[in-house]
Amino acid sequence: MMFSLGQVKQAKKKYFLIGDFVYEFSCKLLKAVKECSSCEDVMIRKYLLQKHILIMLGGLGIFFGYANPFQTVPFLVLLYPFSLYLLAHTSKNYLRESLVTGMIGYGSAFYWIAVTANIYGAVPYVLAVFFPLLLGFYFGLYGTAVAFYARKIRHFPPLCKVCGLGLFWYFCELFRGWFLTGFSWFTLSSAFAPLPVMIQGANIFGSYVLSGIFAVSAFCFAELVLMPRQAKRGSVLRSVRGIGQFSGVIVLFSLYFYGATVLQNAVPMEYQSTVKVMRKKLDIPYRAVHEFPSVQGQAVHKAYKWTDRDMVYFSVIQGNISQNIKWSPLFQEDCMKKFIRLSEEAQSTLNGKSILVYPEIAFPITSYHHKELYRELLDWSGDKTLLLGIPYFDGGNYYNSMELIQNGKSLARYAKEHLVPFGEYVPSLPFLSYFEEILAQYGGAYTSGKNEKGIIDFRFQDKTVSVLPLICYEAIFPELTWKRLQGNSAHVLLNVSNDAWYDKTSAPYQHLYSAVMRSVESGLPMIRASNTGISAFIDKYGQIQMQTELFTDESLTMPLAVRTYEPTVFIGLAPYLPYIGIVLFGFLQMFGVLRHRLETPHGGKDRAGTD
């Protein structure tokens, strides 16, 4: 069935709250197709379709390149920088089209924000859909900045141009991780986390620089598309004995070759695997705790065993407590009992002692307001060692914290430093009071913590164990890890989280893959404990050794080595990388300007680009 432009416009007026953006884009696409059908010039027809095809390719590349509900293909994310580069070189309205590309792609990839706003904020989907679009608009601004810079330096030699743009991409991600407290979600390199062989370069350059390198490969492919247009000028890429034509492939293959070499040298460990399925009556009324009937009364406990004196066992307990009842006083004691039961079952699976690790705010009680429950928890811990997420109240302020409890005593505490805007605190603005009420209902409104060292040290089975804690959102920020490892050492990264907010969407997977990058950067294994999943053990190469499913009662037990920490190259380079980048960027800028002036001695503008 075919629709005319008039019908599309009528539908747009009727349903503008739901699909204003989609219908506007459809109108433009239909108009372009209609003009193409009556256009006799083949070149004009290609040009009219090219812009819309590039916008769709870039948007779909973002959505399918990162974790999504359908099929994740990491390499597709390169279509986004590829599209930005071509739009900057071929389109007159490249700024608007680059912004639309980012808004479509990132807005769709952030779809889970609309789900969260609807479930926990009671915002109708008709309005909630604008939240991911707004965030997509913000992320799209950085892509637009890349396209703007690509346009300005389009007269530079191609090799100089793509390298300069790669550095510019690095600066954009670095700035996005800092501006307005930062939001380092969807870095280009994190899309490749499901392919550990492609991300090993992060142990030298870090995830931001690695994103710039991936962007360079995409720009090289785009430059290859433009080469027939630049043949008259003589492309620098073609002058390097033909190697330049394959620059994009060479960059990706170099990353692959380095990653394969690193992983080949890694000695795999042969574990003895044990899986137990426990079926018991739940401690809490079923409908209050779980959303999915398939896991009623069932808990899965997995354990990997390895005999080595340097090994220490950790057990991750995934309690699977619904966010709807987590903070209800009626269920606090039952929630605690459920975690205790799962902990005892996990240790019976191991048939030995392990360090018990619990998710973020696993126990929604404080030692100040819930003295009896807290005392009961300390009494149960007895000869056990617990690392648990628990709120802490001090001086009138609440802190989202991780606490070390050993032998019935609280020995150490880490307070979360980097809080989630609108999730754990609300900026002090009058018109945002509505969000403060929602946060109060679900246990938010925290104060940022200040920790002297940011590493928890303790003794376990005659060994000193050092844990670097990262609570939830903190795992997406590289600086929170490398800054603490300057002059310090740790044996393991510990990321505790509560992704119950996101229901069964792609957000927990996106969060997991962002956390994977911290292991590769630091050269440390990671233990990840999440309330409803995904909990996991990740080795120092970013390979997921064990993981749970979403919304299941599970435990994972695995031994980790307690040995002298050997920092990666990135840990040493991290403080200096921005300065190195600025120097290289300045050099490429000067080289490009000088080369362009030599090619156009009278200062004339190169008219090869389409204006």
Coordinates of C-alpha atoms in Angstrom, one line a residue:
M1 CA 0.0 0.0 0.0
M2 CA 1.4 3.4 -1.0
F3 CA 1.0 6.6 1.0
S4 CA 1.1 10.1 -0.5
L5 CA 2.9 13.0 1.1
G6 CA -0.5 14.5 2.0
Q7 CA -1.5 11.4 4.0
V8 CA 1.8 11.4 5.8
K9 CA 1.3 15.0 6.8
Q10 CA -2.2 14.4 8.1
A11 CA -1.0 11.5 10.2
K12 CA 1.8 13.7 11.5
K13 CA -0.8 16.3 12.8
K14 CA -2.9 13.6 14.4
Y15 CA -0.1 11.7 16.2
F16 CA 2.6 14.4 16.6
L17 CA 3.2 13.6 20.3
I18 CA 4.2 10.0 19.4
G19 CA 6.0 10.3 16.2
D20 CA 6.7 13.9 15.2
F21 CA 10.3 13.2 14.5
V22 CA 9.7 9.9 12.6
Y23 CA 7.0 11.4 10.4
E24 CA 9.1 14.5 9.6
F25 CA 11.9 12.2 8.5
S26 CA 9.5 10.1 6.4
C27 CA 8.2 13.2 4.6
K28 CA 11.7 14.2 3.6
L29 CA 12.5 10.6 2.5
L30 CA 9.3 10.3 0.4
K31 CA 9.9 13.7 -1.1
A32 CA 13.5 12.7 -2.1
V33 CA 12.2 9.5 -3.6
K34 CA 9.5 11.3 -5.5
E35 CA 12.0 13.8 -6.9
C36 CA 14.4 11.0 -7.8
S37 CA 11.7 9.2 -9.8
S38 CA 11.2 12.2 -12.0
C39 CA 14.9 13.2 -12.2
E40 CA 16.7 12.4 -15.4
D41 CA 20.2 13.1 -14.1
V42 CA 21.6 9.9 -12.4
M43 CA 24.2 11.9 -10.4
I44 CA 21.5 14.2 -8.9
R45 CA 19.3 11.2 -8.1
K46 CA 22.2 9.5 -6.2
Y47 CA 22.9 12.7 -4.3
L48 CA 19.3 13.2 -3.2
L49 CA 19.2 9.6 -1.8
Q50 CA 22.7 9.7 -0.4
K51 CA 22.0 12.0 2.5
H52 CA 19.0 9.9 3.8
I53 CA 20.8 6.7 3.3
L54 CA 23.8 7.9 5.3
I55 CA 21.5 9.1 8.1
M56 CA 19.8 5.8 8.3
L57 CA 23.1 3.9 8.1
G58 CA 24.6 6.0 10.9
G59 CA 21.6 5.6 13.1
L60 CA 21.2 1.9 12.6
G61 CA 24.9 1.5 13.1
I62 CA 24.6 2.9 16.6
F63 CA 21.6 0.9 17.5
F64 CA 22.9 -2.5 16.3
G65 CA 26.5 -1.8 17.1
Y66 CA 25.8 -1.6 20.9
A67 CA 23.8 -4.1 22.9
N68 CA 20.2 -4.1 21.8
P69 CA 17.1 -6.4 22.0
F70 CA 17.7 -8.0 18.7
Q71 CA 21.2 -8.8 17.4
T72 CA 24.4 -7.0 18.4
V73 CA 27.0 -6.6 15.7
P74 CA 29.9 -4.5 17.1
F75 CA 31.5 -3.6 13.8
L76 CA 28.3 -1.9 12.7
V77 CA 29.0 1.0 15.1
L78 CA 31.7 2.2 12.7
L79 CA 28.9 3.2 10.3
Y80 CA 28.3 6.2 12.5
P81 CA 31.7 7.9 12.1
F82 CA 31.7 6.7 8.5
S83 CA 28.4 8.5 7.9
L84 CA 29.5 11.7 9.7
Y85 CA 32.6 11.9 7.5
L86 CA 30.7 11.5 4.2
L87 CA 28.0 13.9 5.2
A88 CA 30.7 16.5 6.1
H89 CA 32.2 16.1 2.6
T90 CA 29.2 15.8 0.4
S91 CA 26.2 17.6 2.0
K92 CA 25.4 21.3 2.2
N93 CA 23.2 20.8 5.4
Y94 CA 25.7 18.4 7.0
L95 CA 25.3 19.9 10.5
R96 CA 21.6 19.3 10.7
E97 CA 21.9 15.9 9.1
S98 CA 24.8 14.8 11.5
L99 CA 22.7 15.9 14.5
V100 CA 19.7 13.9 13.2
T101 CA 21.9 10.9 12.7
G102 CA 23.1 10.9 16.3
M103 CA 19.7 11.7 17.6
I104 CA 18.1 8.7 15.8
G105 CA 20.9 6.3 16.7
Y106 CA 21.5 7.2 20.4
G107 CA 17.9 8.0 21.0
S108 CA 16.9 4.5 19.9
A109 CA 19.8 2.9 21.8
F110 CA 18.7 4.7 25.0
Y111 CA 15.1 3.4 24.6
W112 CA 15.3 1.8 28.0
I113 CA 15.2 5.3 29.7
A114 CA 11.6 5.5 28.5
V115 CA 10.8 2.1 30.0
T116 CA 12.3 3.2 33.4
A117 CA 10.5 6.6 33.3
N118 CA 7.2 4.8 32.6
I119 CA 7.6 2.0 35.3
Y120 CA 9.1 4.0 38.2
G121 CA 8.1 7.6 37.2
A122 CA 4.6 6.9 36.0
V123 CA 5.3 8.9 32.9
P124 CA 3.2 7.9 29.9
Y125 CA 5.1 6.4 27.1
V126 CA 3.8 9.2 24.8
L127 CA 5.9 11.6 26.9
A128 CA 8.6 9.2 28.2
V129 CA 9.8 8.7 24.6
F130 CA 11.2 12.2 24.6
F131 CA 13.7 11.4 27.4
P132 CA 15.9 9.1 25.3
L133 CA 15.5 11.5 22.3
L134 CA 16.7 14.4 24.5
L135 CA 19.7 12.4 25.5
G136 CA 20.2 11.3 21.9
F137 CA 20.2 14.9 21.0
Y138 CA 22.9 15.6 23.5
F139 CA 25.1 12.7 22.3
G140 CA 24.4 13.8 18.7
L141 CA 26.0 17.2 19.4
Y142 CA 29.4 15.5 19.8
G143 CA 29.0 13.7 16.5
T144 CA 28.0 17.0 14.9
A145 CA 31.2 18.6 16.3
V146 CA 33.2 15.9 14.6
A147 CA 31.4 16.5 11.3
F148 CA 32.0 20.3 11.7
Y149 CA 35.7 19.8 12.2
A150 CA 35.8 17.3 9.3
R151 CA 34.3 19.9 7.1
K152 CA 36.7 22.6 8.1
I153 CA 39.8 20.4 7.4
R154 CA 38.4 18.7 4.3
H155 CA 41.3 20.3 2.2
F156 CA 43.9 18.7 4.4
P157 CA 45.8 15.6 3.1
P158 CA 43.6 12.6 3.8
L159 CA 46.1 10.8 6.1
C160 CA 46.6 13.9 8.1
K161 CA 42.8 14.5 8.1
V162 CA 41.7 11.1 9.4
C163 CA 44.4 11.1 12.1
G164 CA 43.4 14.5 13.3
L165 CA 39.7 13.5 13.3
G166 CA 40.6 10.4 15.4
L167 CA 42.2 12.6 18.0
F168 CA 39.2 15.0 17.9
W169 CA 37.0 12.0 18.6
Y170 CA 39.2 11.1 21.6
F171 CA 38.8 14.7 22.9
C172 CA 35.0 14.5 22.5
E173 CA 34.7 11.4 24.5
L174 CA 37.1 12.7 27.1
F175 CA 35.1 15.9 27.4
R176 CA 31.8 14.0 27.6
G177 CA 33.2 12.0 30.5
W178 CA 33.8 15.3 32.4
F179 CA 31.2 17.9 31.3
L180 CA 28.3 18.2 33.7
T181 CA 29.7 15.5 36.0
G182 CA 30.3 13.3 32.9
F183 CA 28.4 10.5 31.1
S184 CA 30.8 8.0 29.5
W185 CA 28.1 5.7 28.3
F186 CA 28.4 4.5 24.6
T187 CA 32.1 5.1 24.1
L188 CA 33.0 3.8 20.6
S189 CA 35.4 1.2 22.0
S190 CA 32.9 -0.3 24.5
A191 CA 30.8 -1.5 21.5
F192 CA 33.6 -4.0 20.9
A193 CA 33.6 -5.4 24.4
P194 CA 31.8 -8.6 23.3
L195 CA 34.9 -9.2 21.2
P196 CA 37.8 -9.2 23.7
V197 CA 40.4 -9.7 20.9
M198 CA 39.6 -6.2 19.6
I199 CA 39.9 -4.2 22.8
Q200 CA 43.3 -5.3 24.2
G201 CA 44.7 -2.0 22.9
A202 CA 43.0 -0.4 25.9
N203 CA 45.8 -1.7 28.2
I204 CA 48.1 0.7 26.4
F205 CA 45.9 3.6 25.3
G206 CA 42.8 3.4 27.4
S207 CA 39.2 3.2 26.1
Y208 CA 39.0 6.9 24.9
V209 CA 42.1 6.7 22.7
L210 CA 41.0 3.3 21.5
S211 CA 37.7 4.8 20.4
G212 CA 39.7 7.4 18.4
I213 CA 41.6 4.6 16.7
F214 CA 38.3 2.8 15.8
A215 CA 37.0 6.1 14.4
V216 CA 40.2 6.5 12.3
S217 CA 39.4 3.1 10.7
A218 CA 35.9 4.3 9.8
F219 CA 37.2 7.6 8.4
C220 CA 39.7 5.7 6.2
F221 CA 36.9 3.6 4.8
A222 CA 34.9 6.8 4.1
E223 CA 38.0 8.4 2.5
L224 CA 38.2 5.4 0.2
V225 CA 34.6 6.1 -1.0
L226 CA 35.6 9.7 -1.7
M227 CA 38.8 8.8 -3.5
P228 CA 37.3 8.9 -7.0
R229 CA 36.1 12.5 -6.3
Q230 CA 39.7 13.4 -5.3
A231 CA 41.5 11.7 -8.1
K232 CA 42.0 14.9 -9.9
R233 CA 43.8 16.4 -6.9
G234 CA 45.9 13.4 -6.2
S235 CA 45.2 11.7 -3.0
V236 CA 48.0 11.3 -0.4
L237 CA 46.5 8.0 0.6
R238 CA 47.0 6.7 -2.9
S239 CA 50.6 8.0 -3.0
V240 CA 51.9 5.7 -0.3
R241 CA 52.5 2.8 -2.7
G242 CA 48.8 1.8 -2.7
I243 CA 48.9 0.9 1.0
G244 CA 46.6 3.8 1.8
Q245 CA 43.7 2.2 0.0
F246 CA 43.6 -0.4 2.7
S247 CA 44.2 1.9 5.7
G248 CA 40.9 1.1 7.4
V249 CA 41.6 -2.6 7.1
I250 CA 45.1 -2.2 8.3
V251 CA 44.0 -0.3 11.4
L252 CA 41.4 -3.0 12.4
F253 CA 43.8 -5.8 11.6
S254 CA 46.5 -4.2 13.7
L255 CA 44.1 -4.1 16.7
Y256 CA 43.1 -7.7 16.0
F257 CA 46.7 -8.9 15.7
Y258 CA 47.8 -7.2 18.9
G259 CA 44.7 -8.6 20.8
A260 CA 45.3 -12.1 19.4
T261 CA 48.9 -11.9 20.5
V262 CA 48.0 -10.8 24.0
L263 CA 45.3 -13.5 24.4
Q264 CA 47.5 -16.2 23.0
N265 CA 50.0 -15.5 25.7
A266 CA 47.3 -15.8 28.4
V267 CA 47.4 -19.2 30.1
P268 CA 43.9 -20.6 30.4
M269 CA 42.9 -22.2 33.7
E270 CA 41.2 -25.6 33.8
Y271 CA 38.5 -25.2 36.4
Q272 CA 36.2 -27.9 37.9
S273 CA 32.7 -26.7 37.4
T274 CA 29.8 -27.4 39.8
V275 CA 26.2 -26.3 39.2
K276 CA 23.4 -26.8 41.8
V277 CA 19.8 -26.0 41.3
M278 CA 18.1 -25.4 44.7
R279 CA 14.3 -25.4 44.8
K280 CA 12.9 -24.0 48.1
K281 CA 10.0 -22.0 49.3
L282 CA 10.7 -18.3 48.9
D283 CA 11.1 -16.1 51.9
I284 CA 9.0 -13.3 50.4
P285 CA 5.6 -13.5 48.8
Y286 CA 6.3 -14.4 45.2
R287 CA 4.5 -11.6 43.4
A288 CA 6.2 -8.9 45.5
V289 CA 9.7 -10.0 44.7
H290 CA 9.7 -11.4 41.2
E291 CA 8.3 -10.3 37.9
F292 CA 8.9 -13.5 35.9
P293 CA 7.2 -16.7 37.0
S294 CA 9.8 -19.0 35.4
V295 CA 12.1 -18.6 38.3
Q296 CA 9.6 -19.2 41.1
G297 CA 11.2 -21.1 44.0
Q298 CA 14.4 -21.8 42.1
A299 CA 18.0 -20.7 42.7
V300 CA 21.0 -21.6 40.6
H301 CA 24.4 -21.8 42.2
K302 CA 27.5 -22.1 40.0
A303 CA 31.0 -22.7 41.3
Y304 CA 34.4 -23.0 39.6
K305 CA 37.1 -24.8 41.7
W306 CA 40.8 -24.5 41.4
T307 CA 43.5 -25.8 43.7
D308 CA 46.2 -23.2 44.1
R309 CA 47.7 -21.6 47.2
D310 CA 47.5 -18.1 45.8
M311 CA 43.8 -18.4 45.1
V312 CA 41.0 -16.8 47.1
Y313 CA 37.4 -17.7 46.5
F314 CA 34.7 -15.1 46.0
S315 CA 31.0 -15.8 45.9
V316 CA 28.6 -13.3 44.2
I317 CA 25.1 -13.4 45.5
Q318 CA 22.4 -12.2 43.1
G319 CA 19.3 -11.7 45.3
N320 CA 16.9 -10.7 42.5
I321 CA 14.8 -8.3 44.7
S322 CA 12.2 -6.2 42.8
Q323 CA 12.8 -2.5 42.9
N324 CA 9.1 -2.0 43.8
I325 CA 9.5 -3.5 47.3
K326 CA 13.2 -3.0 47.9
W327 CA 12.7 0.0 50.2
S328 CA 9.4 -1.0 51.7
P329 CA 9.8 -1.5 55.6
L330 CA 7.4 -4.4 55.3
F331 CA 10.0 -6.5 53.3
Q332 CA 13.4 -5.3 54.7
E333 CA 13.8 -8.3 57.0
D334 CA 12.6 -10.8 54.4
C335 CA 15.0 -9.4 51.8
M336 CA 17.9 -9.8 54.3
K337 CA 16.8 -13.4 55.0
K338 CA 16.7 -14.2 51.3
F339 CA 20.3 -13.0 50.8
I340 CA 21.4 -15.0 53.9
R341 CA 19.7 -18.2 52.5
L342 CA 21.3 -17.8 49.1
S343 CA 24.7 -17.2 50.8
E344 CA 24.5 -20.4 52.8
E345 CA 23.5 -22.4 49.7
A346 CA 26.4 -20.9 47.7
Q347 CA 28.9 -21.9 50.4
S348 CA 27.5 -25.3 50.6
T349 CA 28.0 -25.6 46.8
L350 CA 31.7 -24.7 47.3
N351 CA 31.9 -26.8 50.4
G352 CA 34.3 -24.3 51.9
K353 CA 34.8 -20.6 52.8
S354 CA 34.6 -17.7 50.3
I355 CA 34.4 -14.0 50.5
L356 CA 30.7 -13.2 50.0
V357 CA 29.9 -10.3 47.7
Y358 CA 26.5 -8.6 47.6
P359 CA 25.0 -6.1 45.1
E360 CA 24.6 -2.3 45.5
I361 CA 22.2 -1.6 48.4
A362 CA 21.6 -5.3 48.9
F363 CA 20.5 -4.6 52.4
P364 CA 18.4 -1.4 52.4
I365 CA 19.0 -0.7 56.1
T366 CA 21.4 1.5 58.0
S367 CA 23.2 1.0 61.3
Y368 CA 21.6 4.2 62.6
H369 CA 17.9 3.7 61.7
H370 CA 17.7 -0.2 61.8
K371 CA 19.8 -1.1 64.8
E372 CA 18.2 -4.5 65.4
L373 CA 18.4 -5.7 61.8
Y374 CA 21.9 -4.5 61.5
R375 CA 22.9 -6.3 64.7
E376 CA 21.3 -9.4 63.3
L377 CA 23.4 -9.1 60.2
L378 CA 26.6 -8.8 62.2
D379 CA 25.7 -11.8 64.4
W380 CA 25.0 -13.9 61.3
S381 CA 28.3 -12.9 59.7
G382 CA 30.2 -14.6 62.5
D383 CA 33.4 -16.1 61.0
K384 CA 32.4 -14.9 57.5
T385 CA 33.8 -12.1 55.3
L386 CA 31.2 -9.9 53.6
L387 CA 31.6 -7.1 51.0
L388 CA 28.1 -5.7 50.7
G389 CA 26.3 -2.7 49.3
I390 CA 24.5 -0.9 52.2
P391 CA 23.5 2.7 52.7
Y392 CA 25.3 4.7 55.4
F393 CA 24.0 7.6 57.5
D394 CA 26.3 10.1 59.0
G395 CA 25.9 13.7 60.0
G396 CA 22.5 14.0 58.4
N397 CA 23.7 12.7 55.1
Y398 CA 23.1 9.4 53.3
Y399 CA 25.9 7.7 51.4
N400 CA 25.6 4.9 48.9
S401 CA 28.4 2.7 50.3
M402 CA 30.2 -0.6 50.3
E403 CA 31.0 -2.1 53.6
L404 CA 33.5 -4.7 54.8
I405 CA 32.1 -6.9 57.6
Q406 CA 34.4 -9.6 59.0
N407 CA 34.1 -11.7 62.1
G408 CA 30.9 -9.9 63.2
K409 CA 32.5 -6.4 62.9
S410 CA 32.3 -3.6 60.4
L411 CA 36.0 -2.9 59.5
A412 CA 36.0 -0.6 56.5
R413 CA 33.7 1.4 54.3
Y414 CA 33.8 3.0 50.8
A415 CA 31.3 5.7 49.9
K416 CA 30.3 6.2 46.3
E417 CA 32.0 9.3 44.8
H418 CA 30.4 9.7 41.4
L419 CA 26.6 9.9 41.8
V420 CA 24.1 9.4 39.1
P421 CA 22.2 12.7 38.2
F422 CA 18.5 12.3 38.6
G423 CA 19.1 8.7 39.9
E424 CA 20.9 9.4 43.2
Y425 CA 20.7 13.2 43.5
V426 CA 18.8 16.0 41.8
P427 CA 20.5 19.3 40.9
S428 CA 19.3 22.2 43.1
L429 CA 16.8 23.7 40.7
P430 CA 13.2 24.7 41.7
F431 CA 11.5 23.1 38.7
L432 CA 13.1 19.7 39.5
S433 CA 11.4 19.1 42.8
Y434 CA 9.2 16.4 41.1
F435 CA 12.3 14.2 40.7
E436 CA 13.2 14.6 44.4
E437 CA 9.9 13.0 45.4
I438 CA 10.5 10.0 43.1
L439 CA 14.0 9.5 44.5
A440 CA 12.8 9.7 48.0
Q441 CA 10.3 6.9 47.2
Y442 CA 13.0 4.6 45.8
G443 CA 15.8 5.3 48.3
G444 CA 17.8 8.0 46.4
A445 CA 19.0 11.4 47.4
Y446 CA 22.6 10.6 48.4
T447 CA 25.7 12.7 49.2
S448 CA 28.9 12.2 47.3
G449 CA 31.5 10.4 49.3
K450 CA 35.2 11.3 50.0
N451 CA 37.5 8.4 50.4
E452 CA 41.1 8.7 51.5
K453 CA 42.4 5.8 49.3
G454 CA 39.5 4.3 47.5
I455 CA 40.9 0.7 48.0
I456 CA 39.8 -1.7 50.7
D457 CA 42.5 -3.9 52.3
F458 CA 41.8 -6.9 54.5
R459 CA 43.1 -10.3 55.6
F460 CA 41.5 -13.5 54.5
Q461 CA 42.9 -17.0 55.0
D462 CA 46.4 -15.6 55.9
K463 CA 46.5 -13.5 52.7
T464 CA 46.1 -9.7 52.3
V465 CA 43.4 -9.0 49.8
S466 CA 43.1 -5.5 48.2
V467 CA 39.8 -4.6 46.5
L468 CA 39.1 -1.5 44.4
P469 CA 35.4 -0.8 44.7
L470 CA 33.3 0.8 41.9
I471 CA 29.6 1.3 42.8
C472 CA 27.3 1.0 39.8
Y473 CA 27.7 4.0 37.5
E474 CA 31.4 4.5 38.6
A475 CA 32.4 1.5 36.4
I476 CA 31.9 3.6 33.2
F477 CA 34.6 6.2 34.2
P478 CA 38.2 5.2 33.5
E479 CA 39.7 7.9 35.7
L480 CA 38.1 6.5 38.8
T481 CA 40.2 3.4 38.3
W482 CA 43.5 4.7 37.1
K483 CA 43.8 7.5 39.5
R484 CA 43.4 5.2 42.5
L485 CA 46.1 2.9 41.1
Q486 CA 48.7 5.7 40.9
G487 CA 51.2 4.5 43.5
N488 CA 48.7 1.9 44.9
S489 CA 47.9 -1.7 44.1
A490 CA 44.9 -3.9 44.1
H491 CA 44.1 -7.5 43.3
V492 CA 40.6 -7.2 41.9
L493 CA 38.0 -4.6 40.8
L494 CA 34.7 -4.9 42.5
N495 CA 31.7 -3.4 40.8
V496 CA 28.4 -3.7 42.7
S497 CA 25.3 -2.5 41.0
N498 CA 21.5 -2.5 41.0
D499 CA 20.2 -2.6 37.4
A500 CA 16.6 -3.6 38.5
W501 CA 15.5 -0.1 37.3
Y502 CA 16.0 -1.1 33.7
D503 CA 13.7 -4.2 33.6
K504 CA 14.5 -6.7 30.9
T505 CA 16.0 -4.2 28.5
S506 CA 19.5 -3.8 26.9
A507 CA 20.7 -1.4 29.6
P508 CA 22.3 -4.1 31.9
Y509 CA 24.3 -5.5 28.9
Q510 CA 25.4 -2.0 27.9
H511 CA 26.5 -1.4 31.5
L512 CA 28.3 -4.7 31.7
Y513 CA 30.3 -4.0 28.5
S514 CA 31.3 -0.6 29.8
A515 CA 32.6 -2.2 32.9
V516 CA 34.6 -4.8 30.9
M517 CA 36.8 -2.0 29.6
R518 CA 38.0 -1.2 33.1
S519 CA 39.5 -4.7 33.5
V520 CA 41.5 -4.4 30.2
E521 CA 42.7 -0.9 31.1
S522 CA 43.9 -1.8 34.6
G523 CA 45.0 -5.4 34.0
L524 CA 42.8 -6.5 36.9
P525 CA 40.0 -9.0 37.0
M526 CA 36.6 -7.7 37.9
I527 CA 33.9 -9.2 40.1
R528 CA 30.5 -7.8 39.3
A529 CA 27.5 -8.2 41.6
S530 CA 24.1 -6.9 40.4
N531 CA 20.8 -7.3 42.2
T532 CA 18.9 -8.6 39.3
G533 CA 21.8 -9.3 36.9
I534 CA 24.0 -9.3 35.1
S535 CA 26.5 -10.5 37.7
A536 CA 29.8 -11.8 36.3
F537 CA 33.4 -12.7 36.8
I538 CA 35.6 -10.9 34.2
D539 CA 39.3 -11.7 33.8
K540 CA 42.0 -9.0 33.2
Y541 CA 41.7 -9.4 29.4
G542 CA 38.0 -8.5 29.4
Q543 CA 36.8 -12.1 28.9
I544 CA 33.7 -13.0 30.8
Q545 CA 34.4 -16.2 32.7
M546 CA 31.0 -16.6 34.4
Q547 CA 27.8 -14.7 34.3
T548 CA 24.2 -14.8 35.5
E549 CA 20.9 -14.3 33.7
L550 CA 18.6 -11.4 34.2
F551 CA 16.0 -11.6 37.0
T552 CA 17.1 -15.0 38.5
D553 CA 18.1 -16.1 41.9
E554 CA 21.8 -17.1 41.4
S555 CA 25.2 -17.2 42.9
L556 CA 28.6 -17.4 41.2
T557 CA 31.7 -18.7 43.0
M558 CA 35.2 -18.5 41.5
P559 CA 38.8 -18.3 42.7
L560 CA 41.0 -15.3 41.9
A561 CA 44.7 -15.0 42.2
V562 CA 46.1 -12.8 45.0
R563 CA 49.5 -11.9 43.5
T564 CA 51.7 -8.8 43.1
Y565 CA 49.9 -6.3 40.9
E566 CA 51.6 -5.5 37.6
P567 CA 50.2 -2.2 36.2
T568 CA 49.5 -1.9 32.5
V569 CA 51.1 0.7 30.2
F570 CA 47.9 2.7 30.3
I571 CA 48.0 3.1 34.1
G572 CA 51.4 4.8 33.7
L573 CA 50.4 6.8 30.6
A574 CA 46.9 7.9 31.7
P575 CA 47.8 11.2 33.4
Y576 CA 49.8 12.3 30.3
L577 CA 47.6 11.1 27.4
P578 CA 45.6 14.4 27.1
Y579 CA 48.8 16.4 26.8
I580 CA 50.3 14.0 24.3
G581 CA 47.0 14.2 22.3
I582 CA 47.1 18.1 22.3
V583 CA 50.7 18.1 21.0
L584 CA 49.9 15.6 18.3
F585 CA 46.7 17.4 17.4
G586 CA 48.5 20.7 17.1
F587 CA 51.2 19.1 14.9
L588 CA 48.7 17.6 12.5
Q589 CA 46.8 20.9 12.3
M590 CA 50.0 22.8 11.4
F591 CA 51.1 20.2 8.9
G592 CA 47.7 20.1 7.3
V593 CA 47.6 23.9 6.9
L594 CA 51.1 24.1 5.5
R595 CA 50.5 21.3 3.1
H596 CA 47.3 22.9 1.9
R597 CA 49.1 26.2 1.3
L598 CA 51.8 24.5 -0.7
E599 CA 49.2 22.9 -2.9
T600 CA 47.3 26.2 -3.3
P601 CA 50.1 28.8 -3.3
H602 CA 47.7 31.7 -4.1
G603 CA 45.5 30.9 -1.1
G604 CA 42.7 29.8 -3.4
K605 CA 40.1 27.5 -2.0
D606 CA 39.8 23.9 -3.2
R607 CA 36.4 23.5 -4.8
A608 CA 36.4 19.8 -4.7
G609 CA 34.0 19.6 -1.8
T610 CA 30.3 19.9 -2.5
D611 CA 28.9 23.2 -1.0

